[in-house]
Tab-separated table of C-alpha atoms in Angstrom:
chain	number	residue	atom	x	y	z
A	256	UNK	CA	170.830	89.889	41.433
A	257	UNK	CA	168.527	87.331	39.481
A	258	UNK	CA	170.328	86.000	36.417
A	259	UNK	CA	167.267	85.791	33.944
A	260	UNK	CA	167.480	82.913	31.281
A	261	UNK	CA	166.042	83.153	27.739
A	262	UNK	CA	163.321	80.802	28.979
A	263	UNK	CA	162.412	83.227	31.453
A	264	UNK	CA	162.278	86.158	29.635
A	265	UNK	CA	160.254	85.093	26.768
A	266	UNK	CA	157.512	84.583	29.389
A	267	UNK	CA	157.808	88.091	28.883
A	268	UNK	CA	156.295	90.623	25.922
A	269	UNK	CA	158.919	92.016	23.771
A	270	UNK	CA	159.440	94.711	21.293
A	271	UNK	CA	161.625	95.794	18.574
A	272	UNK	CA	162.963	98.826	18.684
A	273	UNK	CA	160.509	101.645	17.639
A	274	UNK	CA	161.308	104.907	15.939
A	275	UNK	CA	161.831	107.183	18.716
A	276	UNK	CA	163.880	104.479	21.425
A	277	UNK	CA	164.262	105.767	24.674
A	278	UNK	CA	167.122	106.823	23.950
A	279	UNK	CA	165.854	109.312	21.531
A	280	UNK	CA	163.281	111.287	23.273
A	281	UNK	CA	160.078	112.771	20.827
A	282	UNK	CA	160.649	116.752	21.334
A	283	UNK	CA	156.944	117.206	20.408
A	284	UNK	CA	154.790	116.421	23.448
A	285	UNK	CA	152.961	119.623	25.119
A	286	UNK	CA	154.014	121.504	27.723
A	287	UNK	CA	151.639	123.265	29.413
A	288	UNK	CA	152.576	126.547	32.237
A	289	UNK	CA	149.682	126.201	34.240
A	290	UNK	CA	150.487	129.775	35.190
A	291	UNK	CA	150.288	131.160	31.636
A	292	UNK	CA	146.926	132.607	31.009
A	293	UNK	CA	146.718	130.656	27.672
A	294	UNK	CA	146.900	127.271	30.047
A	295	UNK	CA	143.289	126.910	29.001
A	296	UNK	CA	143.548	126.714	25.141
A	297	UNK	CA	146.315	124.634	25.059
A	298	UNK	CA	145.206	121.880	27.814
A	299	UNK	CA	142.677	122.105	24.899
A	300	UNK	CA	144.701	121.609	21.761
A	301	UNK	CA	146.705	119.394	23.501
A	302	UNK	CA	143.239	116.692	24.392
A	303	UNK	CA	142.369	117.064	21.171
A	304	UNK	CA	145.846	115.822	19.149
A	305	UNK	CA	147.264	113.944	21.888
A	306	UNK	CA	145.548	113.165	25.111
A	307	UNK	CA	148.077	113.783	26.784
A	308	UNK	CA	150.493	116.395	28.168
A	309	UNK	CA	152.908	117.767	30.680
A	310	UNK	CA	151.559	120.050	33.022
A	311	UNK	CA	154.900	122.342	34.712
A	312	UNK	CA	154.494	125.212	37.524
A	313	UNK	CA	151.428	122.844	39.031
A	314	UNK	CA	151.511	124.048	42.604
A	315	UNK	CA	151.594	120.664	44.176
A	316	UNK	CA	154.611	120.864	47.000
A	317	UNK	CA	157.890	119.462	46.151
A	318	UNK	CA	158.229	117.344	49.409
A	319	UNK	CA	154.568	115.947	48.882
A	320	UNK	CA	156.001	114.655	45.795
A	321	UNK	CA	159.678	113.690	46.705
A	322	UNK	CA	158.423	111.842	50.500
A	323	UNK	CA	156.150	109.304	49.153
A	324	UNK	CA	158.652	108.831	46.388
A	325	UNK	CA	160.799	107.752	48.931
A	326	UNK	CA	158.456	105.933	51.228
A	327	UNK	CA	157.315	103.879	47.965
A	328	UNK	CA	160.849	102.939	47.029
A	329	UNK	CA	161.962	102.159	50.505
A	330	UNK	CA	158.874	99.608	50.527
A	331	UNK	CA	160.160	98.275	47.012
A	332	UNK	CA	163.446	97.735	48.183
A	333	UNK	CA	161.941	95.382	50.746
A	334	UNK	CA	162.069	91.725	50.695
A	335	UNK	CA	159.804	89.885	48.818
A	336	UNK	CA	158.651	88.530	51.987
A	337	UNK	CA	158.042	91.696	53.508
A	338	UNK	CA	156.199	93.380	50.250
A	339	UNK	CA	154.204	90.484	50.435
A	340	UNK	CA	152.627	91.324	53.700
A	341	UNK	CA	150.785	93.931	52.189
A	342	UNK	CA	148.632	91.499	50.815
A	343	UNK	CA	147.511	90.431	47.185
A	344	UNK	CA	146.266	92.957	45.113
A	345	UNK	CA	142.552	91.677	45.104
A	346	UNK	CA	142.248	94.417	43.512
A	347	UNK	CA	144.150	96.589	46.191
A	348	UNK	CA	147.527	95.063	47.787
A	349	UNK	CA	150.979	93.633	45.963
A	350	UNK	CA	151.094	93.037	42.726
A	351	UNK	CA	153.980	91.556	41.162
A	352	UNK	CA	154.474	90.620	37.614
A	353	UNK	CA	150.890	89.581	36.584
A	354	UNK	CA	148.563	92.620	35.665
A	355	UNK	CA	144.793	92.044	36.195
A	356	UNK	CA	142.908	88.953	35.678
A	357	UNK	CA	143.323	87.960	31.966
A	358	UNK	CA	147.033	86.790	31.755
A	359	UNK	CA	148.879	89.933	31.270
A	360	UNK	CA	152.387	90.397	32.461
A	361	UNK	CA	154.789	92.571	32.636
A	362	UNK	CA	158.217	93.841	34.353
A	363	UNK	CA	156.329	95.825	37.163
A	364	UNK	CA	155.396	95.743	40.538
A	365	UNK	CA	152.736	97.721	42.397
A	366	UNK	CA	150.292	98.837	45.256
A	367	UNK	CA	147.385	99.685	44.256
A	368	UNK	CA	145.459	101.549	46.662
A	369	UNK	CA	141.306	103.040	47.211
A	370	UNK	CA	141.586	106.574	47.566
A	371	UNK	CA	138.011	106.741	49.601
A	372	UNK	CA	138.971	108.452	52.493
A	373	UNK	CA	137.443	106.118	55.001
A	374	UNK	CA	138.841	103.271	53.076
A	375	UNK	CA	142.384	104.403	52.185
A	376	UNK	CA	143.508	102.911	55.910
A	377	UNK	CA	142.497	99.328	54.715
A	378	UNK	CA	143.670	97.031	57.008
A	379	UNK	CA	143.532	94.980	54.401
A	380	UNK	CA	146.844	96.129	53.726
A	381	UNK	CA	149.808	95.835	55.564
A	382	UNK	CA	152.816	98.458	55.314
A	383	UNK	CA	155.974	96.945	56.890
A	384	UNK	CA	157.602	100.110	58.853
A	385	UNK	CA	155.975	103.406	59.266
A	386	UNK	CA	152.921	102.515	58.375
A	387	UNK	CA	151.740	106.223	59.498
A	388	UNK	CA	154.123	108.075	58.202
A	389	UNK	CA	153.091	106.390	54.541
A	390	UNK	CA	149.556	106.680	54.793
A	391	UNK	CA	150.093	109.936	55.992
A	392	UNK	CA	152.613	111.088	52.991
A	393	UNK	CA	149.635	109.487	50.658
A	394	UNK	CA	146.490	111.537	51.843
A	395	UNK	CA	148.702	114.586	51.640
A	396	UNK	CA	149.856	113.407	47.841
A	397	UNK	CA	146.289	112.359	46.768
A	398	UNK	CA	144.359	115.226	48.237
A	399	UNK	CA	147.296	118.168	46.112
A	400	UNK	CA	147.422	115.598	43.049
A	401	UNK	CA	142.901	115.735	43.375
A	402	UNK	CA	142.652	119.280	43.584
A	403	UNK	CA	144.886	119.760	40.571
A	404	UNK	CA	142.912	117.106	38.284
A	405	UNK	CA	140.032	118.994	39.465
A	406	UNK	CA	141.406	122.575	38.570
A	407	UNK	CA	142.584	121.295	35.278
A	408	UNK	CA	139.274	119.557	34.381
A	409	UNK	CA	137.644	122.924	35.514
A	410	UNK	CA	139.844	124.355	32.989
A	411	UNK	CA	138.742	122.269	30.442
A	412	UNK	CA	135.173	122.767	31.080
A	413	UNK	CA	135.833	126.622	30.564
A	414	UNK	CA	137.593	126.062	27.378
A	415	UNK	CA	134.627	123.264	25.965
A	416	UNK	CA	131.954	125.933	27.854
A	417	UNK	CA	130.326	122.843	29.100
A	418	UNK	CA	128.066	123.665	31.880
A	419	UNK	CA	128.162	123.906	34.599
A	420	UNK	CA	131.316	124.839	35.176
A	421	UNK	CA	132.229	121.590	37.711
A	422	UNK	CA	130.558	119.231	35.252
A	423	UNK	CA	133.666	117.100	35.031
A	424	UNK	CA	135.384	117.918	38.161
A	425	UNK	CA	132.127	116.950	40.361
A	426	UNK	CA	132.473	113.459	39.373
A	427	UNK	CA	136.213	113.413	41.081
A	428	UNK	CA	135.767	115.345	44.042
A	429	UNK	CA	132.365	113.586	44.938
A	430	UNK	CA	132.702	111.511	48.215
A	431	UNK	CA	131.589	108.146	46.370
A	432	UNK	CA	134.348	108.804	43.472
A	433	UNK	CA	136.006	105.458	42.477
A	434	UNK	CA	139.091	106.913	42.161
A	435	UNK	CA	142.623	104.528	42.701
A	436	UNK	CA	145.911	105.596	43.445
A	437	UNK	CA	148.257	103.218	41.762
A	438	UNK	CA	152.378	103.249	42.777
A	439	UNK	CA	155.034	101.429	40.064
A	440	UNK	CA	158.513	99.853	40.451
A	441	UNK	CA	160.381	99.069	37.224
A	442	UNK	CA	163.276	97.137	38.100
A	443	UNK	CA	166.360	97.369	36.387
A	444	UNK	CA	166.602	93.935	33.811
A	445	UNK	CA	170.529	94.031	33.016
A	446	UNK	CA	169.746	90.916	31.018
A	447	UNK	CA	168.085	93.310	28.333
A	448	UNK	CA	171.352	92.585	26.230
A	449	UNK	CA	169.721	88.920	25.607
A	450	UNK	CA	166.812	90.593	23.286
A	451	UNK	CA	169.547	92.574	21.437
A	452	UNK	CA	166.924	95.070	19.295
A	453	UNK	CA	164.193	94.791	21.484
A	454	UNK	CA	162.817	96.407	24.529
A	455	UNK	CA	160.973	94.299	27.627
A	456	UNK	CA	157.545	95.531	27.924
A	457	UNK	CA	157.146	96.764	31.942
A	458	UNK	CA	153.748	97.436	31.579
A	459	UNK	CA	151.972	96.877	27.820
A	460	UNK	CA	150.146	99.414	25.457
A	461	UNK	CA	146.260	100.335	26.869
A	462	UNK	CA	143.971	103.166	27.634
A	463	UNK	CA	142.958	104.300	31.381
A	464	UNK	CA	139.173	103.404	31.657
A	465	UNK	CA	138.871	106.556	33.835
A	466	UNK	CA	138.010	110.099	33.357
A	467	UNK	CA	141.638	111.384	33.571
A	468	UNK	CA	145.171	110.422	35.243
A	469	UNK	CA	147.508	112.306	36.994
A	470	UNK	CA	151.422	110.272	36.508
A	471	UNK	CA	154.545	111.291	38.144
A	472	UNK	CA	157.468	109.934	37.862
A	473	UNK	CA	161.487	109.619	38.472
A	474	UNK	CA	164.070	110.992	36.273
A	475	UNK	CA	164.038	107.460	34.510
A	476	UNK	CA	162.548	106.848	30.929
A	477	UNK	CA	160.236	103.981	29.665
A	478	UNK	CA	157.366	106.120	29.055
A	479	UNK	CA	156.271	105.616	25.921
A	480	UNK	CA	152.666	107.247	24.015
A	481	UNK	CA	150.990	106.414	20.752
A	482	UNK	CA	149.977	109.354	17.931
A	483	UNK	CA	147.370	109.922	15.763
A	484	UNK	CA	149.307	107.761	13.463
A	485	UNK	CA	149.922	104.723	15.529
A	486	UNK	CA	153.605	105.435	15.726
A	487	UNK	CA	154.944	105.062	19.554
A	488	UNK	CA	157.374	108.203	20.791
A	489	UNK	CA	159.090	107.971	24.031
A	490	UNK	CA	158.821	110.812	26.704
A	491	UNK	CA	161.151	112.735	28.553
A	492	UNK	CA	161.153	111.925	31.967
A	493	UNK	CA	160.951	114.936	34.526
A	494	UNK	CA	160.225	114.147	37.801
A	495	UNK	CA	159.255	117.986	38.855
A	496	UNK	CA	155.980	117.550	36.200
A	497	UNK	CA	153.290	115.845	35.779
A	498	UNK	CA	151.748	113.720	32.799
A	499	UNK	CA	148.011	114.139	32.110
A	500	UNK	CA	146.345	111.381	30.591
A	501	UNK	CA	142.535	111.733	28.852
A	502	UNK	CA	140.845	108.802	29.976
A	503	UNK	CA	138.265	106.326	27.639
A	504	UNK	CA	135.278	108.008	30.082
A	505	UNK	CA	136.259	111.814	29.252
A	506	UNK	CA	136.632	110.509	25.668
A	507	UNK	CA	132.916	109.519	25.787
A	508	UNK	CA	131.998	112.450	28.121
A	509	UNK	CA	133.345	115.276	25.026
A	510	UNK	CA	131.577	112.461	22.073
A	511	UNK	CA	135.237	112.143	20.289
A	512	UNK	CA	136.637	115.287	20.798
A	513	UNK	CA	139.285	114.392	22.900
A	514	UNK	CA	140.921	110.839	22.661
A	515	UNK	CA	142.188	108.777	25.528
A	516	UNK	CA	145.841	107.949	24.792
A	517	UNK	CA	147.132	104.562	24.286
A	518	UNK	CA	150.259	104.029	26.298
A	519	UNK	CA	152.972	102.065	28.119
A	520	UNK	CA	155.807	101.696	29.741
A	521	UNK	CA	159.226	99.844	28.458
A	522	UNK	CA	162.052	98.001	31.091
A	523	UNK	CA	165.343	100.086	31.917
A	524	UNK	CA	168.097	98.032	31.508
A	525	UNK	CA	170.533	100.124	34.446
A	526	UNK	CA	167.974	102.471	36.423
A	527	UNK	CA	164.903	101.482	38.656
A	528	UNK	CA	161.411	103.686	37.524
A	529	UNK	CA	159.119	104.350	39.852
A	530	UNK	CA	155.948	106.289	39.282
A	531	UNK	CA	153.069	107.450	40.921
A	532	UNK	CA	149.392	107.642	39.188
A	533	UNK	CA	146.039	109.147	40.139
A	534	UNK	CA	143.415	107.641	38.651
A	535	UNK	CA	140.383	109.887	38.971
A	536	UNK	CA	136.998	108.069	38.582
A	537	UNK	CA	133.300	108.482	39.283
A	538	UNK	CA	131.282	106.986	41.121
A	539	UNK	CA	130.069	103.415	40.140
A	540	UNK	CA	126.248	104.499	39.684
A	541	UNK	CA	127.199	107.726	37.474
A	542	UNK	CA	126.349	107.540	33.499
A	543	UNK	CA	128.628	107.857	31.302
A	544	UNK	CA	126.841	109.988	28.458
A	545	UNK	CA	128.476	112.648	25.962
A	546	UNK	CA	127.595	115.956	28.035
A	547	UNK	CA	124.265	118.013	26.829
A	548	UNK	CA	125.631	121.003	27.147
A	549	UNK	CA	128.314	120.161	24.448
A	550	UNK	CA	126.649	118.835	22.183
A	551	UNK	CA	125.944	120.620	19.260
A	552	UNK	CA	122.383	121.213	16.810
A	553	UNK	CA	122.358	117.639	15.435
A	554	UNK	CA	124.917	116.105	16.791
A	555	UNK	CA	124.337	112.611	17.454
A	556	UNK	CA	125.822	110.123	20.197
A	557	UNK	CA	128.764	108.420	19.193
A	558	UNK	CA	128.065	105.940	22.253
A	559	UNK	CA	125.458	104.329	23.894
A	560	UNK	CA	125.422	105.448	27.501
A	561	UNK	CA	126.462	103.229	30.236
A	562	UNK	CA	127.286	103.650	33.757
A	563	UNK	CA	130.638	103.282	35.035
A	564	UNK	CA	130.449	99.964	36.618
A	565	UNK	CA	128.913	98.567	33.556
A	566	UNK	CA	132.144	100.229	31.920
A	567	UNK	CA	134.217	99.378	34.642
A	568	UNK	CA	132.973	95.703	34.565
A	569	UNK	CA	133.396	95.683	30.687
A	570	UNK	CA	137.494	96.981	30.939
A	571	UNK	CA	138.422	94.763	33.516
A	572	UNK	CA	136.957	91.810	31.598
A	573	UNK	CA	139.253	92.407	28.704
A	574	UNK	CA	142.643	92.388	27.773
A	575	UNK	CA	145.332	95.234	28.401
A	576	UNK	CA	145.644	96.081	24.297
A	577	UNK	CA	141.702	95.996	23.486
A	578	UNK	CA	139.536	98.605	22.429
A	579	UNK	CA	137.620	98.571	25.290
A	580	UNK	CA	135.189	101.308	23.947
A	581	UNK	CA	134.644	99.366	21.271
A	582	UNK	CA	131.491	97.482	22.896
A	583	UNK	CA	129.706	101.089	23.304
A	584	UNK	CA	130.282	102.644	20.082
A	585	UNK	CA	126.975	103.651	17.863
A	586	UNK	CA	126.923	101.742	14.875
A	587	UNK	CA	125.219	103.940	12.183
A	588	UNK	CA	121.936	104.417	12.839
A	589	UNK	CA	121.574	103.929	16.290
């Protein structure tokens, strides 16, 4: 084990203690049966107040689910030489520590991995061990984890009665979508005693640019979301669910209706997280508009529109924290 100093650690971002630690998990996040027949209404409700929810009796196969989460924390448990062989994430590879481009950190390392089918074998990258039997295990993860974000924006297409019915879910399933599939180790940081009421920041607050993300992760906590009211709440973990986030592009795509939700993830000080997250984009050359068919008698834009590599371009140019929809908002009168 690394014995972290002080020094070390305040290269670091810190927190204090919020209302709902995660030791006190907030009872109040949505659960949605995605075999009830009012799954519709409340995937609804549940965009609209939170942007964000658990999604239970999903369908996806347990041992899709429990073999990559295997595969991924055999690879973490690797050397640092060996991870390393995978190559830098430039944007796909290793990433350890430093999070995109503009100087944040945090106590995480990842793959990060294109989920284009004829690019998901990059050669690029470089899995010590079964390479196959990885790959394999994340095709088979990505294409169940896909047709579920596509069934559940499907779902919220009904429930908006935006038309045509695959409006949203077109934009994911299309052959060109610039989707990632993202996998997260949290290491356990024993030294956590050294910030006494604070909590190490593994990954820091932010929105996904994207249309909407799929997370799954192990029974550890660190998972933390912001309300309406800015305070942060901590989620249970449950590693048979999954965690639906609204993304900044589906915020634009329903003009406000639905919010993406800020969130991030806090160090364990005993048990190693590791989590799994779809990221389900468009394609670069699609614009990112408020949909027609939504919009209602006089209803004005509340953004200009943009494609998604301008948007793309924009969010990866920023910080973690910013309001990255902020530089496409309408002022009044535009």
């Amino acid at each position: 084990m690394v014995v972290l100093s002080q020094p070390v650690l305040d290269n670091f971002s810190t927190i204090k203690t919020c209302k709902f630690p995660t030791s006190s998990f907030y009872c109040g996040i949505p659960v949605i049966d995605l075999l009830n027949r009012d799954a519709k209404t409340r995937i609804i409700k549940a965009c609209k107040e939170f942007g964000f929810f658990k999604l239970v009796n999903h369908g996806v196969p347990l041992e899709f689910i429990t073999g990559l989460e295997a595969e991924a924390t055999k690879f973490f448990n690797l050397s640092q030489m060996e991870k390393e062989k995978a190559g830098k994430a430039n944007p796909f590879g290793y990433g350890n520590k430093r999070i995109g481009s503009n100087g944040d950190v945090g106590w995480v390392e990842y793959l990060l991995l294109n989920t284009n089918p004829d690019d998901i074998h990059q050669k690029a990258i470089t899995i010590p061990g079964d390479a196959e039997k990885f790959w394999s295990l994340v095709n088979d993860y990505v294409s169940a984890v896909r047709n579920l974000a596509c069934e559940v924006l499907e779902m919220i297409a009904d429930g908006l009665k935006i038309e045509p019915r695959y409006a949203l879910s077109r934009l994911v399933r299309d052959e060109k979508s610039d989707t990632f599939f993202r996998l997260n180790h949290y290491p356990p940081c024993p030294e956590l005693q050294v910030l006494c009421d604070r909590n190490l920041i593994g990954f820091g607050e932010h929105t996904d640019p994207q249309i909407i993300s799929v997370l799954r992760s192990n029974n550890t906590s660190g998972l933390q979301i912001s309300l309406r009211d800015g305070t942060w709440v901590s989620v249970p973990p449950d590693q048979y669910s999954f965690f639906f986030n609204v993304g900044d592009s589906l915020q634009v795509m329903t003009n406000g209706r639905f919010r993406s939700v800020r969130h991030r993830v806090v160090a364990d000080g005993v048990k190693s997280r590791v989590s799994m997250i779809y990221l389900g984009g468009p394609p670069l050359t699609e614009k990112i508009a408020p949909l027609p068919s939504l919009m209602e008698q006089g209803e004005e834009s509340l953004y200009k529109e943009f494609t998604w590599s301008e948007y793309k371009k924009s969010a990866y140019n920023t910080r973690l924290g910013d309001n990255r929809l902020a530089f496409f908002e309408k002022s009044a009168g535009q």
